[in-house]
């Protein structure tokens, strides 16, 4: 309340005291006799005898610790699995009455850097050199074929990024063979690069959480000597769903006894 308003109230009181009306423990208003003007007088009330706070926690452990510390009889948790977001309303409704819902803790699970690196390139065809660098930069995530084999594939593709490819053949051992022509000491020779048709990753979907295995299928396009390459993660949406269920169960287990609902709370 500014000084001018206080001065006006004091001057009015000298003539006639204002009428103070309390709506609840946190809301009140005063009617000033002059022109019967209404002002907000809530800041004149003592602070409410209950928490009124929204907090955002950055880990499952911190979220669980906070909820355990401030939980009440009617605390409820809402698991929005579509957003991998969890909201604890510590002062939620009682069965026969409405809660204030003013004390809320939230936690949103963050995807791991490994998951983002692979999912952001999923389904994209890029030049073979760019594909090779992506494989090399994320080599530690690949478990099959071995890291050494995939490193050799990446190096071969990167070295030959300026040659013209002639054809591709799917071999019986589950690999693709890309044939190109290269001039060596004045002689043009046809050479091959073999690339696995599938490879497997083991990565966490969320930061500091369980590892999941995901298969990837090679995708490519050969047009007028230009080779573009990429991959398609197999059923990655199912992996994401399973990882999310793991998070929900982990939170449910750490906060056993508190009601949890799958869904999002309305505004």
mmCIF file of N, CA and C in Angstrom, residues 37-93:
data_model
loop_
_atom_site.group_PDB
_atom_site.id
_atom_site.type_symbol
_atom_site.label_atom_id
_atom_site.label_comp_id
_atom_site.label_asym_id
_atom_site.label_seq_id
_atom_site.Cartn_x
_atom_site.Cartn_y
_atom_site.Cartn_z
ATOM 1 N N UNK A 37 -15.469 4.106 -1.761
ATOM 2 C CA UNK A 37 -14.471 3.418 -2.577
ATOM 3 C C UNK A 37 -13.953 2.177 -1.846
ATOM 4 N N UNK A 38 -13.793 1.054 -2.590
ATOM 5 C CA UNK A 38 -13.335 -0.210 -2.005
ATOM 6 C C UNK A 38 -11.849 -0.393 -2.322
ATOM 7 N N UNK A 39 -11.088 -0.740 -1.298
ATOM 8 C CA UNK A 39 -9.661 -1.028 -1.499
ATOM 9 C C UNK A 39 -9.352 -2.425 -0.961
ATOM 10 N N UNK A 40 -8.286 -3.024 -1.516
ATOM 11 C CA UNK A 40 -7.827 -4.334 -1.047
ATOM 12 C C UNK A 40 -7.046 -4.145 0.246
ATOM 13 N N UNK A 41 -7.494 -4.812 1.305
ATOM 14 C CA UNK A 41 -6.827 -4.702 2.607
ATOM 15 C C UNK A 41 -6.234 -6.037 3.050
ATOM 16 N N UNK A 42 -6.012 -6.936 2.109
ATOM 17 C CA UNK A 42 -5.517 -8.276 2.451
ATOM 18 C C UNK A 42 -4.153 -8.233 3.125
ATOM 19 N N UNK A 43 -3.334 -7.242 2.741
ATOM 20 C CA UNK A 43 -1.986 -7.171 3.322
ATOM 21 C C UNK A 43 -1.992 -6.722 4.776
ATOM 22 N N UNK A 44 -3.140 -6.341 5.290
ATOM 23 C CA UNK A 44 -3.243 -5.978 6.709
ATOM 24 C C UNK A 44 -3.500 -7.196 7.597
ATOM 25 N N UNK A 45 -3.854 -8.315 6.972
ATOM 26 C CA UNK A 45 -4.139 -9.519 7.733
ATOM 27 C C UNK A 45 -2.846 -10.231 8.113
ATOM 28 N N UNK A 46 -2.850 -10.998 9.200
ATOM 29 C CA UNK A 46 -1.667 -11.803 9.535
ATOM 30 C C UNK A 46 -1.456 -12.883 8.487
ATOM 31 N N UNK A 47 -0.224 -13.363 8.316
ATOM 32 C CA UNK A 47 0.032 -14.414 7.319
ATOM 33 C C UNK A 47 -0.776 -15.670 7.622
ATOM 34 N N UNK A 48 -1.211 -16.410 6.586
ATOM 35 C CA UNK A 48 -2.019 -17.609 6.808
ATOM 36 C C UNK A 48 -1.224 -18.689 7.541
ATOM 37 N N UNK A 49 -1.920 -19.462 8.310
ATOM 38 C CA UNK A 49 -1.278 -20.524 9.092
ATOM 39 C C UNK A 49 -1.187 -21.811 8.275
ATOM 40 N N UNK A 50 -0.621 -21.716 7.034
ATOM 41 C CA UNK A 50 -0.451 -22.873 6.170
ATOM 42 C C UNK A 50 0.521 -22.506 5.053
ATOM 43 N N UNK A 51 1.184 -23.471 4.475
ATOM 44 C CA UNK A 51 2.113 -23.172 3.383
ATOM 45 C C UNK A 51 1.361 -22.733 2.125
ATOM 46 N N UNK A 52 1.943 -21.798 1.424
ATOM 47 C CA UNK A 52 1.423 -21.364 0.131
ATOM 48 C C UNK A 52 2.636 -21.220 -0.781
ATOM 49 N N UNK A 53 2.938 -22.309 -1.505
ATOM 50 C CA UNK A 53 4.226 -22.377 -2.205
ATOM 51 C C UNK A 53 4.146 -23.339 -3.374
ATOM 52 N N UNK A 54 4.860 -22.985 -4.471
ATOM 53 C CA UNK A 54 5.058 -23.892 -5.606
ATOM 54 C C UNK A 54 6.556 -24.083 -5.773
ATOM 55 N N UNK A 55 6.994 -25.334 -5.804
ATOM 56 C CA UNK A 55 8.417 -25.619 -5.956
ATOM 57 C C UNK A 55 8.618 -26.599 -7.114
ATOM 58 N N UNK A 56 9.777 -26.479 -7.782
ATOM 59 C CA UNK A 56 10.155 -27.394 -8.859
ATOM 60 C C UNK A 56 11.409 -28.130 -8.428
ATOM 61 N N UNK A 57 11.330 -29.443 -8.349
ATOM 62 C CA UNK A 57 12.466 -30.261 -7.942
ATOM 63 C C UNK A 57 13.152 -30.846 -9.179
ATOM 64 N N UNK A 58 14.452 -31.142 -9.045
ATOM 65 C CA UNK A 58 15.247 -31.536 -10.209
ATOM 66 C C UNK A 58 15.640 -33.011 -10.216
ATOM 67 N N UNK A 59 15.204 -33.769 -9.235
ATOM 68 C CA UNK A 59 15.502 -35.203 -9.225
ATOM 69 C C UNK A 59 14.384 -35.934 -8.510
ATOM 70 N N UNK A 60 14.288 -37.236 -8.778
ATOM 71 C CA UNK A 60 13.281 -38.056 -8.102
ATOM 72 C C UNK A 60 13.524 -38.043 -6.599
ATOM 73 N N UNK A 61 14.781 -38.109 -6.198
ATOM 74 C CA UNK A 61 15.110 -38.146 -4.780
ATOM 75 C C UNK A 61 14.655 -36.877 -4.072
ATOM 76 N N UNK A 62 14.946 -35.703 -4.679
ATOM 77 C CA UNK A 62 14.534 -34.438 -4.058
ATOM 78 C C UNK A 62 13.020 -34.308 -4.031
ATOM 79 N N UNK A 63 12.366 -34.719 -5.106
ATOM 80 C CA UNK A 63 10.896 -34.678 -5.163
ATOM 81 C C UNK A 63 10.304 -35.541 -4.051
ATOM 82 N N UNK A 64 10.812 -36.754 -3.904
ATOM 83 C CA UNK A 64 10.293 -37.666 -2.881
ATOM 84 C C UNK A 64 10.570 -37.148 -1.477
ATOM 85 N N UNK A 65 11.782 -36.626 -1.263
ATOM 86 C CA UNK A 65 12.124 -36.087 0.062
ATOM 87 C C UNK A 65 11.202 -34.933 0.439
ATOM 88 N N UNK A 66 10.945 -34.045 -0.516
ATOM 89 C CA UNK A 66 10.102 -32.878 -0.240
ATOM 90 C C UNK A 66 8.675 -33.310 0.074
ATOM 91 N N UNK A 67 8.145 -34.226 -0.731
ATOM 92 C CA UNK A 67 6.758 -34.669 -0.511
ATOM 93 C C UNK A 67 6.632 -35.369 0.832
ATOM 94 N N UNK A 68 7.603 -36.209 1.182
ATOM 95 C CA UNK A 68 7.540 -36.894 2.477
ATOM 96 C C UNK A 68 7.577 -35.900 3.642
ATOM 97 N N UNK A 69 8.338 -34.843 3.483
ATOM 98 C CA UNK A 69 8.461 -33.868 4.572
ATOM 99 C C UNK A 69 7.167 -33.080 4.790
ATOM 100 N N UNK A 70 6.484 -32.713 3.699
ATOM 101 C CA UNK A 70 5.333 -31.816 3.828
ATOM 102 C C UNK A 70 3.982 -32.495 3.547
ATOM 103 N N UNK A 71 3.959 -33.793 3.378
ATOM 104 C CA UNK A 71 2.707 -34.471 3.047
ATOM 105 C C UNK A 71 1.684 -34.274 4.152
ATOM 106 N N UNK A 72 0.425 -34.312 3.753
ATOM 107 C CA UNK A 72 -0.691 -34.203 4.689
ATOM 108 C C UNK A 72 -1.641 -35.371 4.441
ATOM 109 N N UNK A 73 -2.740 -35.370 5.157
ATOM 110 C CA UNK A 73 -3.666 -36.501 5.064
ATOM 111 C C UNK A 73 -4.212 -36.690 3.655
ATOM 112 N N UNK A 74 -4.440 -35.573 2.946
ATOM 113 C CA UNK A 74 -5.085 -35.665 1.640
ATOM 114 C C UNK A 74 -4.141 -35.304 0.485
ATOM 115 N N UNK A 75 -2.838 -35.422 0.702
ATOM 116 C CA UNK A 75 -1.880 -35.192 -0.381
ATOM 117 C C UNK A 75 -2.135 -36.162 -1.535
ATOM 118 N N UNK A 76 -2.040 -35.653 -2.769
ATOM 119 C CA UNK A 76 -2.246 -36.490 -3.960
ATOM 120 C C UNK A 76 -1.162 -36.176 -4.982
ATOM 121 N N UNK A 77 -0.769 -37.203 -5.739
ATOM 122 C CA UNK A 77 0.241 -37.060 -6.785
ATOM 123 C C UNK A 77 -0.398 -37.381 -8.129
ATOM 124 N N UNK A 78 -0.092 -36.558 -9.138
ATOM 125 C CA UNK A 78 -0.610 -36.762 -10.491
ATOM 126 C C UNK A 78 0.574 -37.070 -11.417
ATOM 127 N N UNK A 79 0.507 -38.236 -12.049
ATOM 128 C CA UNK A 79 1.576 -38.684 -12.944
ATOM 129 C C UNK A 79 1.149 -38.463 -14.391
ATOM 130 N N UNK A 80 1.651 -37.389 -14.995
ATOM 131 C CA UNK A 80 1.366 -37.095 -16.402
ATOM 132 C C UNK A 80 2.436 -37.794 -17.249
ATOM 133 N N UNK A 81 2.188 -39.058 -17.558
ATOM 134 C CA UNK A 81 3.212 -39.858 -18.232
ATOM 135 C C UNK A 81 3.461 -39.393 -19.663
ATOM 136 N N UNK A 82 2.489 -38.751 -20.277
ATOM 137 C CA UNK A 82 2.694 -38.238 -21.632
ATOM 138 C C UNK A 82 3.792 -37.178 -21.656
ATOM 139 N N UNK A 83 3.914 -36.421 -20.572
ATOM 140 C CA UNK A 83 4.939 -35.379 -20.469
ATOM 141 C C UNK A 83 6.077 -35.786 -19.536
ATOM 142 N N UNK A 84 5.999 -36.970 -18.970
ATOM 143 C CA UNK A 84 6.953 -37.465 -17.967
ATOM 144 C C UNK A 84 7.117 -36.413 -16.869
ATOM 145 N N UNK A 85 5.963 -35.942 -16.398
ATOM 146 C CA UNK A 85 5.924 -34.872 -15.397
ATOM 147 C C UNK A 85 5.062 -35.320 -14.220
ATOM 148 N N UNK A 86 5.502 -34.965 -13.004
ATOM 149 C CA UNK A 86 4.831 -35.427 -11.797
ATOM 150 C C UNK A 86 4.545 -34.225 -10.892
ATOM 151 N N UNK A 87 3.319 -34.173 -10.398
ATOM 152 C CA UNK A 87 2.887 -33.042 -9.578
ATOM 153 C C UNK A 87 2.293 -33.565 -8.273
ATOM 154 N N UNK A 88 2.826 -33.114 -7.173
ATOM 155 C CA UNK A 88 2.288 -33.455 -5.855
ATOM 156 C C UNK A 88 1.554 -32.240 -5.293
ATOM 157 N N UNK A 89 0.265 -32.417 -5.039
ATOM 158 C CA UNK A 89 -0.536 -31.358 -4.420
ATOM 159 C C UNK A 89 -0.664 -31.732 -2.952
ATOM 160 N N UNK A 90 0.080 -31.034 -2.112
ATOM 161 C CA UNK A 90 0.189 -31.430 -0.714
ATOM 162 C C UNK A 90 -1.054 -31.079 0.097
ATOM 163 N N UNK A 91 -1.830 -30.108 -0.381
ATOM 164 C CA UNK A 91 -3.067 -29.719 0.316
ATOM 165 C C UNK A 91 -4.269 -29.957 -0.593
ATOM 166 N N UNK A 92 -4.353 -31.184 -1.133
ATOM 167 C CA UNK A 92 -5.433 -31.502 -2.072
ATOM 168 C C UNK A 92 -6.742 -31.720 -1.326
ATOM 169 N N UNK A 93 -7.824 -31.919 -2.109
ATOM 170 C CA UNK A 93 -9.170 -31.997 -1.536
ATOM 171 C C UNK A 93 -9.337 -33.196 -0.609
#
